[in-house]
Amino acid sequence: MSKRGGEIIKDPIKKFKLEEIKDLTDIRSTLEKFKRLRRLHLKHWILKKETLKIIGTKKTLVHLTLLDCQIENDDLPLLITELENLEYLEISGNWNIENSLNGISKKCKKLKQLKLRKYPMSYSSVFEEILQLYNLECLVICDVENVDDNYIIQITKNLKKLKTLEFGCCDNFTNDTLQQLGQLKELEHLLLSSAHNDESIISITNNCNKLKSLRLFHCTGTSSALCELEKLKYLETLHLYDIENVNDDVIICIANQCKNLKTLKINFSLKLTEIGLKEIEKLENLECLELKHIKNITDVVFNKKYKLKTFKCFDSTKFTDQGLKKLLKNCQSLETLIINSAVFTNQVLLCAIEETKKRTNNILLTIIDMGKCHIKVGSNINSTPLLEIIHKFV
């Protein structure tokens, strides 16, 4: 349903998204008219009891997102527990989540995806509810206090259907407990931000062989254990952030075995050299490559990147403008190029202009320079509508 002038148009609106609204007085009557609403996304709203009651009448809702809304602690259960068809719930904020999720396991039995961010949470109340959501396929817990080993132990015992599990900014797990994640054999997406050693990595690679996405932060595993990532044949996305022991051997193993990789992001890997970076060219399906704070990046990284759509490289001084020109000529589907080195020269700019002029796929190339670039974007850029230059100084 939409509004034109003062007239309400009876369209079958199924998705409604509003952000940064401070006063809902004038929107309540409009919400009441949405009879078949399936998706509702609210961000930074002030939600009072009357508004929550209206939303709670939308029995067709299957997807609800509440991000940093102001909600009275005792009111949210009136909303959530009435939405018996809810399949997706994402909430973040500083209000009392224990009251908010009271009874959710009994009333929202169809819930498949639950994402909780920025909460204090006690094990005895909220988590008891989560553990009874037996059909849950996605659980995201990010920046939530008091999350410890008990959560891992109980999740692996009770939520066997999980395909996605993310623990972001949760650092209270021990390595012995992380090994139990190998029991979740249906996992396809996993994010871990706390320390994990050889045993936990090997448990995951030996047992979670359906993984398509793996994101590891601050891993303490050795290079030999990290080489075991080669067992994940279905992997499409791999993030290795702040992992000291990512070296040439690790990248060689991954490049030789993980042929389905489309996204590879590596950050702060000081042991990686030109030898390992050259092996990335074997990943023929790679669409996104991100290399941050790796000093040994040379022009070999630009070899055979024909399908690349996004390339990000920060804090590297060893590759040249010739390498960037090769990338621009070879990658006609390149959409985003983000760099902050001095190699973004006038010659690179001219090459970008000429190569985008030749494009027949109508794909816009956006080059974002994050460094202190002094080149001047002249009138030549106006000759190609498929090139955008953005300067961001950091």
mmCIF file with all atom_site columns, N, CA and C in Angstrom, residues 49-102:
data_model
loop_
_atom_site.group_PDB
_atom_site.id
_atom_site.type_symbol
_atom_site.label_atom_id
_atom_site.label_alt_id
_atom_site.label_comp_id
_atom_site.label_asym_id
_atom_site.label_entity_id
_atom_site.label_seq_id
_atom_site.pdbx_PDB_ins_code
_atom_site.Cartn_x
_atom_site.Cartn_y
_atom_site.Cartn_z
_atom_site.occupancy
_atom_site.B_iso_or_equiv
_atom_site.pdbx_formal_charge
_atom_site.auth_seq_id
_atom_site.auth_comp_id
_atom_site.auth_asym_id
_atom_site.auth_atom_id
_atom_site.pdbx_PDB_model_num
ATOM 1   N N  . LYS A 1 49  ? 4.041  1.381   23.370 1.00 0.00 ? 49  LYS A N  1
ATOM 2   C CA . LYS A 1 49  ? 3.183  0.206   23.481 1.00 0.00 ? 49  LYS A CA 1
ATOM 3   C C  . LYS A 1 49  ? 2.112  0.185   22.400 1.00 0.00 ? 49  LYS A C  1
ATOM 4   N N  . GLU A 1 50  ? 1.525  1.332   22.086 1.00 0.00 ? 50  GLU A N  1
ATOM 5   C CA . GLU A 1 50  ? 0.452  1.365   21.099 1.00 0.00 ? 50  GLU A CA 1
ATOM 6   C C  . GLU A 1 50  ? 0.945  0.928   19.724 1.00 0.00 ? 50  GLU A C  1
ATOM 7   N N  . THR A 1 51  ? 2.132  1.372   19.362 1.00 0.00 ? 51  THR A N  1
ATOM 8   C CA . THR A 1 51  ? 2.689  1.008   18.061 1.00 0.00 ? 51  THR A CA 1
ATOM 9   C C  . THR A 1 51  ? 3.037  -0.476  18.018 1.00 0.00 ? 51  THR A C  1
ATOM 10  N N  . LEU A 1 52  ? 3.605  -0.980  19.109 1.00 0.00 ? 52  LEU A N  1
ATOM 11  C CA . LEU A 1 52  ? 3.953  -2.401  19.159 1.00 0.00 ? 52  LEU A CA 1
ATOM 12  C C  . LEU A 1 52  ? 2.712  -3.281  19.033 1.00 0.00 ? 52  LEU A C  1
ATOM 13  N N  . LYS A 1 53  ? 1.621  -2.843  19.621 1.00 0.00 ? 53  LYS A N  1
ATOM 14  C CA . LYS A 1 53  ? 0.383  -3.618  19.528 1.00 0.00 ? 53  LYS A CA 1
ATOM 15  C C  . LYS A 1 53  ? -0.101 -3.689  18.081 1.00 0.00 ? 53  LYS A C  1
ATOM 16  N N  . ILE A 1 54  ? 0.041  -2.586  17.369 1.00 0.00 ? 54  ILE A N  1
ATOM 17  C CA . ILE A 1 54  ? -0.375 -2.570  15.962 1.00 0.00 ? 54  ILE A CA 1
ATOM 18  C C  . ILE A 1 54  ? 0.478  -3.534  15.156 1.00 0.00 ? 54  ILE A C  1
ATOM 19  N N  . ILE A 1 55  ? 1.789  -3.474  15.367 1.00 0.00 ? 55  ILE A N  1
ATOM 20  C CA . ILE A 1 55  ? 2.685  -4.384  14.634 1.00 0.00 ? 55  ILE A CA 1
ATOM 21  C C  . ILE A 1 55  ? 2.372  -5.830  15.006 1.00 0.00 ? 55  ILE A C  1
ATOM 22  N N  . GLY A 1 56  ? 2.036  -6.060  16.272 1.00 0.00 ? 56  GLY A N  1
ATOM 23  C CA . GLY A 1 56  ? 1.734  -7.405  16.734 1.00 0.00 ? 56  GLY A CA 1
ATOM 24  C C  . GLY A 1 56  ? 0.506  -8.013  16.083 1.00 0.00 ? 56  GLY A C  1
ATOM 25  N N  . THR A 1 57  ? -0.343 -7.173  15.481 1.00 0.00 ? 57  THR A N  1
ATOM 26  C CA . THR A 1 57  ? -1.530 -7.694  14.793 1.00 0.00 ? 57  THR A CA 1
ATOM 27  C C  . THR A 1 57  ? -1.207 -8.173  13.378 1.00 0.00 ? 57  THR A C  1
ATOM 28  N N  . LYS A 1 58  ? 0.020  -7.916  12.916 1.00 0.00 ? 58  LYS A N  1
ATOM 29  C CA . LYS A 1 58  ? 0.390  -8.299  11.550 1.00 0.00 ? 58  LYS A CA 1
ATOM 30  C C  . LYS A 1 58  ? 0.823  -9.769  11.530 1.00 0.00 ? 58  LYS A C  1
ATOM 31  N N  . LYS A 1 59  ? -0.158 -10.639 11.542 1.00 0.00 ? 59  LYS A N  1
ATOM 32  C CA . LYS A 1 59  ? 0.103  -12.072 11.650 1.00 0.00 ? 59  LYS A CA 1
ATOM 33  C C  . LYS A 1 59  ? 0.834  -12.625 10.430 1.00 0.00 ? 59  LYS A C  1
ATOM 34  N N  . THR A 1 60  ? 0.855  -11.862 9.343  1.00 0.00 ? 60  THR A N  1
ATOM 35  C CA . THR A 1 60  ? 1.536  -12.330 8.125  1.00 0.00 ? 60  THR A CA 1
ATOM 36  C C  . THR A 1 60  ? 3.038  -12.057 8.170  1.00 0.00 ? 60  THR A C  1
ATOM 37  N N  . LEU A 1 61  ? 3.506  -11.313 9.179  1.00 0.00 ? 61  LEU A N  1
ATOM 38  C CA . LEU A 1 61  ? 4.935  -10.979 9.258  1.00 0.00 ? 61  LEU A CA 1
ATOM 39  C C  . LEU A 1 61  ? 5.781  -12.250 9.388  1.00 0.00 ? 61  LEU A C  1
ATOM 40  N N  . VAL A 1 62  ? 6.774  -12.354 8.516  1.00 0.00 ? 62  VAL A N  1
ATOM 41  C CA . VAL A 1 62  ? 7.742  -13.444 8.617  1.00 0.00 ? 62  VAL A CA 1
ATOM 42  C C  . VAL A 1 62  ? 9.152  -12.909 8.855  1.00 0.00 ? 62  VAL A C  1
ATOM 43  N N  . HIS A 1 63  ? 9.349  -11.615 8.669  1.00 0.00 ? 63  HIS A N  1
ATOM 44  C CA . HIS A 1 63  ? 10.696 -11.024 8.747  1.00 0.00 ? 63  HIS A CA 1
ATOM 45  C C  . HIS A 1 63  ? 10.595 -9.714  9.516  1.00 0.00 ? 63  HIS A C  1
ATOM 46  N N  . LEU A 1 64  ? 11.255 -9.644  10.693 1.00 0.00 ? 64  LEU A N  1
ATOM 47  C CA . LEU A 1 64  ? 11.195 -8.449  11.528 1.00 0.00 ? 64  LEU A CA 1
ATOM 48  C C  . LEU A 1 64  ? 12.602 -8.039  11.953 1.00 0.00 ? 64  LEU A C  1
ATOM 49  N N  . THR A 1 65  ? 12.944 -6.776  11.691 1.00 0.00 ? 65  THR A N  1
ATOM 50  C CA . THR A 1 65  ? 14.246 -6.224  12.078 1.00 0.00 ? 65  THR A CA 1
ATOM 51  C C  . THR A 1 65  ? 14.027 -4.964  12.894 1.00 0.00 ? 65  THR A C  1
ATOM 52  N N  . LEU A 1 66  ? 14.570 -4.926  14.123 1.00 0.00 ? 66  LEU A N  1
ATOM 53  C CA . LEU A 1 66  ? 14.506 -3.765  14.998 1.00 0.00 ? 66  LEU A CA 1
ATOM 54  C C  . LEU A 1 66  ? 15.927 -3.402  15.409 1.00 0.00 ? 66  LEU A C  1
ATOM 55  N N  . LEU A 1 67  ? 16.456 -2.329  14.848 1.00 0.00 ? 67  LEU A N  1
ATOM 56  C CA . LEU A 1 67  ? 17.840 -1.951  15.085 1.00 0.00 ? 67  LEU A CA 1
ATOM 57  C C  . LEU A 1 67  ? 17.907 -0.666  15.902 1.00 0.00 ? 67  LEU A C  1
ATOM 58  N N  . ASP A 1 68  ? 18.452 -0.777  17.113 1.00 0.00 ? 68  ASP A N  1
ATOM 59  C CA . ASP A 1 68  ? 18.677 0.379   17.985 1.00 0.00 ? 68  ASP A CA 1
ATOM 60  C C  . ASP A 1 68  ? 17.421 1.224   18.173 1.00 0.00 ? 68  ASP A C  1
ATOM 61  N N  . CYS A 1 69  ? 16.310 0.548   18.347 1.00 0.00 ? 69  CYS A N  1
ATOM 62  C CA . CYS A 1 69  ? 15.060 1.253   18.632 1.00 0.00 ? 69  CYS A CA 1
ATOM 63  C C  . CYS A 1 69  ? 14.924 1.475   20.139 1.00 0.00 ? 69  CYS A C  1
ATOM 64  N N  . GLN A 1 70  ? 14.197 2.500   20.491 1.00 0.00 ? 70  GLN A N  1
ATOM 65  C CA . GLN A 1 70  ? 13.911 2.746   21.903 1.00 0.00 ? 70  GLN A CA 1
ATOM 66  C C  . GLN A 1 70  ? 12.600 2.054   22.246 1.00 0.00 ? 70  GLN A C  1
ATOM 67  N N  . ILE A 1 71  ? 12.704 1.063   23.116 1.00 0.00 ? 71  ILE A N  1
ATOM 68  C CA . ILE A 1 71  ? 11.545 0.232   23.451 1.00 0.00 ? 71  ILE A CA 1
ATOM 69  C C  . ILE A 1 71  ? 11.499 0.035   24.957 1.00 0.00 ? 71  ILE A C  1
ATOM 70  N N  . GLU A 1 72  ? 10.316 0.208   25.530 1.00 0.00 ? 72  GLU A N  1
ATOM 71  C CA . GLU A 1 72  ? 10.156 -0.063  26.954 1.00 0.00 ? 72  GLU A CA 1
ATOM 72  C C  . GLU A 1 72  ? 10.308 -1.560  27.196 1.00 0.00 ? 72  GLU A C  1
ATOM 73  N N  . ASN A 1 73  ? 11.023 -1.906  28.254 1.00 0.00 ? 73  ASN A N  1
ATOM 74  C CA . ASN A 1 73  ? 11.415 -3.296  28.491 1.00 0.00 ? 73  ASN A CA 1
ATOM 75  C C  . ASN A 1 73  ? 10.242 -4.268  28.519 1.00 0.00 ? 73  ASN A C  1
ATOM 76  N N  . ASP A 1 74  ? 9.135  -3.854  29.081 1.00 0.00 ? 74  ASP A N  1
ATOM 77  C CA . ASP A 1 74  ? 8.027  -4.791  29.272 1.00 0.00 ? 74  ASP A CA 1
ATOM 78  C C  . ASP A 1 74  ? 7.093  -4.883  28.072 1.00 0.00 ? 74  ASP A C  1
ATOM 79  N N  . ASP A 1 75  ? 7.357  -4.106  27.040 1.00 0.00 ? 75  ASP A N  1
ATOM 80  C CA . ASP A 1 75  ? 6.418  -4.034  25.935 1.00 0.00 ? 75  ASP A CA 1
ATOM 81  C C  . ASP A 1 75  ? 6.741  -4.957  24.776 1.00 0.00 ? 75  ASP A C  1
ATOM 82  N N  . LEU A 1 76  ? 8.008  -5.253  24.539 1.00 0.00 ? 76  LEU A N  1
ATOM 83  C CA . LEU A 1 76  ? 8.366  -6.010  23.348 1.00 0.00 ? 76  LEU A CA 1
ATOM 84  C C  . LEU A 1 76  ? 7.752  -7.406  23.301 1.00 0.00 ? 76  LEU A C  1
ATOM 85  N N  . PRO A 1 77  ? 7.633  -8.138  24.421 1.00 0.00 ? 77  PRO A N  1
ATOM 86  C CA . PRO A 1 77  ? 6.979  -9.452  24.345 1.00 0.00 ? 77  PRO A CA 1
ATOM 87  C C  . PRO A 1 77  ? 5.574  -9.391  23.767 1.00 0.00 ? 77  PRO A C  1
ATOM 88  N N  . LEU A 1 78  ? 4.876  -8.250  23.979 1.00 0.00 ? 78  LEU A N  1
ATOM 89  C CA . LEU A 1 78  ? 3.547  -8.088  23.409 1.00 0.00 ? 78  LEU A CA 1
ATOM 90  C C  . LEU A 1 78  ? 3.593  -8.174  21.892 1.00 0.00 ? 78  LEU A C  1
ATOM 91  N N  . LEU A 1 79  ? 4.716  -7.781  21.331 1.00 0.00 ? 79  LEU A N  1
ATOM 92  C CA . LEU A 1 79  ? 4.881  -7.809  19.882 1.00 0.00 ? 79  LEU A CA 1
ATOM 93  C C  . LEU A 1 79  ? 5.355  -9.177  19.401 1.00 0.00 ? 79  LEU A C  1
ATOM 94  N N  . ILE A 1 80  ? 6.501  -9.611  19.871 1.00 0.00 ? 80  ILE A N  1
ATOM 95  C CA . ILE A 1 80  ? 7.161  -10.781 19.303 1.00 0.00 ? 80  ILE A CA 1
ATOM 96  C C  . ILE A 1 80  ? 6.353  -12.054 19.490 1.00 0.00 ? 80  ILE A C  1
ATOM 97  N N  . THR A 1 81  ? 5.811  -12.265 20.688 1.00 0.00 ? 81  THR A N  1
ATOM 98  C CA . THR A 1 81  ? 5.127  -13.521 20.954 1.00 0.00 ? 81  THR A CA 1
ATOM 99  C C  . THR A 1 81  ? 3.784  -13.631 20.243 1.00 0.00 ? 81  THR A C  1
ATOM 100 N N  . GLU A 1 82  ? 3.342  -12.542 19.619 1.00 0.00 ? 82  GLU A N  1
ATOM 101 C CA . GLU A 1 82  ? 2.105  -12.596 18.844 1.00 0.00 ? 82  GLU A CA 1
ATOM 102 C C  . GLU A 1 82  ? 2.353  -12.963 17.394 1.00 0.00 ? 82  GLU A C  1
ATOM 103 N N  . LEU A 1 83  ? 3.604  -12.914 16.963 1.00 0.00 ? 83  LEU A N  1
ATOM 104 C CA . LEU A 1 83  ? 3.928  -13.133 15.553 1.00 0.00 ? 83  LEU A CA 1
ATOM 105 C C  . LEU A 1 83  ? 4.281  -14.593 15.326 1.00 0.00 ? 83  LEU A C  1
ATOM 106 N N  . GLU A 1 84  ? 3.266  -15.416 15.246 1.00 0.00 ? 84  GLU A N  1
ATOM 107 C CA . GLU A 1 84  ? 3.455  -16.869 15.213 1.00 0.00 ? 84  GLU A CA 1
ATOM 108 C C  . GLU A 1 84  ? 4.047  -17.366 13.894 1.00 0.00 ? 84  GLU A C  1
ATOM 109 N N  . ASN A 1 85  ? 4.008  -16.533 12.842 1.00 0.00 ? 85  ASN A N  1
ATOM 110 C CA . ASN A 1 85  ? 4.576  -16.943 11.551 1.00 0.00 ? 85  ASN A CA 1
ATOM 111 C C  . ASN A 1 85  ? 5.985  -16.416 11.333 1.00 0.00 ? 85  ASN A C  1
ATOM 112 N N  . LEU A 1 86  ? 6.556  -15.792 12.354 1.00 0.00 ? 86  LEU A N  1
ATOM 113 C CA . LEU A 1 86  ? 7.870  -15.171 12.217 1.00 0.00 ? 86  LEU A CA 1
ATOM 114 C C  . LEU A 1 86  ? 8.952  -16.228 11.940 1.00 0.00 ? 86  LEU A C  1
ATOM 115 N N  . GLU A 1 87  ? 9.741  -15.964 10.899 1.00 0.00 ? 87  GLU A N  1
ATOM 116 C CA . GLU A 1 87  ? 10.852 -16.849 10.539 1.00 0.00 ? 87  GLU A CA 1
ATOM 117 C C  . GLU A 1 87  ? 12.204 -16.176 10.713 1.00 0.00 ? 87  GLU A C  1
ATOM 118 N N  . TYR A 1 88  ? 12.220 -14.838 10.699 1.00 0.00 ? 88  TYR A N  1
ATOM 119 C CA . TYR A 1 88  ? 13.474 -14.081 10.807 1.00 0.00 ? 88  TYR A CA 1
ATOM 120 C C  . TYR A 1 88  ? 13.290 -12.977 11.836 1.00 0.00 ? 88  TYR A C  1
ATOM 121 N N  . LEU A 1 89  ? 14.193 -12.917 12.817 1.00 0.00 ? 89  LEU A N  1
ATOM 122 C CA . LEU A 1 89  ? 14.145 -11.866 13.836 1.00 0.00 ? 89  LEU A CA 1
ATOM 123 C C  . LEU A 1 89  ? 15.554 -11.339 14.084 1.00 0.00 ? 89  LEU A C  1
ATOM 124 N N  . GLU A 1 90  ? 15.712 -10.029 13.920 1.00 0.00 ? 90  GLU A N  1
ATOM 125 C CA . GLU A 1 90  ? 16.987 -9.379  14.207 1.00 0.00 ? 90  GLU A CA 1
ATOM 126 C C  . GLU A 1 90  ? 16.719 -8.172  15.089 1.00 0.00 ? 90  GLU A C  1
ATOM 127 N N  . ILE A 1 91  ? 17.359 -8.133  16.251 1.00 0.00 ? 91  ILE A N  1
ATOM 128 C CA . ILE A 1 91  ? 17.168 -7.018  17.166 1.00 0.00 ? 91  ILE A CA 1
ATOM 129 C C  . ILE A 1 91  ? 18.506 -6.608  17.770 1.00 0.00 ? 91  ILE A C  1
ATOM 130 N N  . SER A 1 92  ? 18.660 -5.308  17.953 1.00 0.00 ? 92  SER A N  1
ATOM 131 C CA . SER A 1 92  ? 19.865 -4.787  18.598 1.00 0.00 ? 92  SER A CA 1
ATOM 132 C C  . SER A 1 92  ? 19.484 -3.570  19.415 1.00 0.00 ? 92  SER A C  1
ATOM 133 N N  . GLY A 1 93  ? 20.220 -3.344  20.506 1.00 0.00 ? 93  GLY A N  1
ATOM 134 C CA . GLY A 1 93  ? 19.940 -2.196  21.356 1.00 0.00 ? 93  GLY A CA 1
ATOM 135 C C  . GLY A 1 93  ? 20.411 -2.445  22.760 1.00 0.00 ? 93  GLY A C  1
ATOM 136 N N  . ASN A 1 94  ? 20.060 -1.540  23.633 1.00 0.00 ? 94  ASN A N  1
ATOM 137 C CA . ASN A 1 94  ? 20.530 -1.626  25.013 1.00 0.00 ? 94  ASN A CA 1
ATOM 138 C C  . ASN A 1 94  ? 19.425 -1.963  26.001 1.00 0.00 ? 94  ASN A C  1
ATOM 139 N N  . TRP A 1 95  ? 18.237 -2.309  25.509 1.00 0.00 ? 95  TRP A N  1
ATOM 140 C CA . TRP A 1 95  ? 17.163 -2.638  26.438 1.00 0.00 ? 95  TRP A CA 1
ATOM 141 C C  . TRP A 1 95  ? 17.273 -4.082  26.888 1.00 0.00 ? 95  TRP A C  1
ATOM 142 N N  . ASN A 1 96  ? 16.424 -4.450  27.800 1.00 0.00 ? 96  ASN A N  1
ATOM 143 C CA . ASN A 1 96  ? 16.541 -5.737  28.490 1.00 0.00 ? 96  ASN A CA 1
ATOM 144 C C  . ASN A 1 96  ? 16.044 -6.878  27.600 1.00 0.00 ? 96  ASN A C  1
ATOM 145 N N  . ILE A 1 97  ? 16.957 -7.609  27.025 1.00 0.00 ? 97  ILE A N  1
ATOM 146 C CA . ILE A 1 97  ? 16.588 -8.686  26.103 1.00 0.00 ? 97  ILE A CA 1
ATOM 147 C C  . ILE A 1 97  ? 15.932 -9.859  26.825 1.00 0.00 ? 97  ILE A C  1
ATOM 148 N N  . GLU A 1 98  ? 16.191 -9.996  28.103 1.00 0.00 ? 98  GLU A N  1
ATOM 149 C CA . GLU A 1 98  ? 15.613 -11.127 28.838 1.00 0.00 ? 98  GLU A CA 1
ATOM 150 C C  . GLU A 1 98  ? 14.087 -11.041 28.839 1.00 0.00 ? 98  GLU A C  1
ATOM 151 N N  . ASN A 1 99  ? 13.555 -9.853  29.053 1.00 0.00 ? 99  ASN A N  1
ATOM 152 C CA . ASN A 1 99  ? 12.112 -9.676  28.986 1.00 0.00 ? 99  ASN A CA 1
ATOM 153 C C  . ASN A 1 99  ? 11.608 -9.754  27.555 1.00 0.00 ? 99  ASN A C  1
ATOM 154 N N  . SER A 1 100 ? 12.422 -9.270  26.641 1.00 0.00 ? 100 SER A N  1
ATOM 155 C CA . SER A 1 100 ? 11.997 -9.175  25.242 1.00 0.00 ? 100 SER A CA 1
ATOM 156 C C  . SER A 1 100 ? 11.729 -10.528 24.619 1.00 0.00 ? 100 SER A C  1
ATOM 157 N N  . LEU A 1 101 ? 12.521 -11.540 24.944 1.00 0.00 ? 101 LEU A N  1
ATOM 158 C CA . LEU A 1 101 ? 12.408 -12.842 24.304 1.00 0.00 ? 101 LEU A CA 1
ATOM 159 C C  . LEU A 1 101 ? 11.661 -13.872 25.156 1.00 0.00 ? 101 LEU A C  1
ATOM 160 N N  . ASN A 1 102 ? 11.055 -13.411 26.213 1.00 0.00 ? 102 ASN A N  1
ATOM 161 C CA . ASN A 1 102 ? 10.325 -14.321 27.090 1.00 0.00 ? 102 ASN A CA 1
ATOM 162 C C  . ASN A 1 102 ? 9.173  -14.988 26.338 1.00 0.00 ? 102 ASN A C  1
#
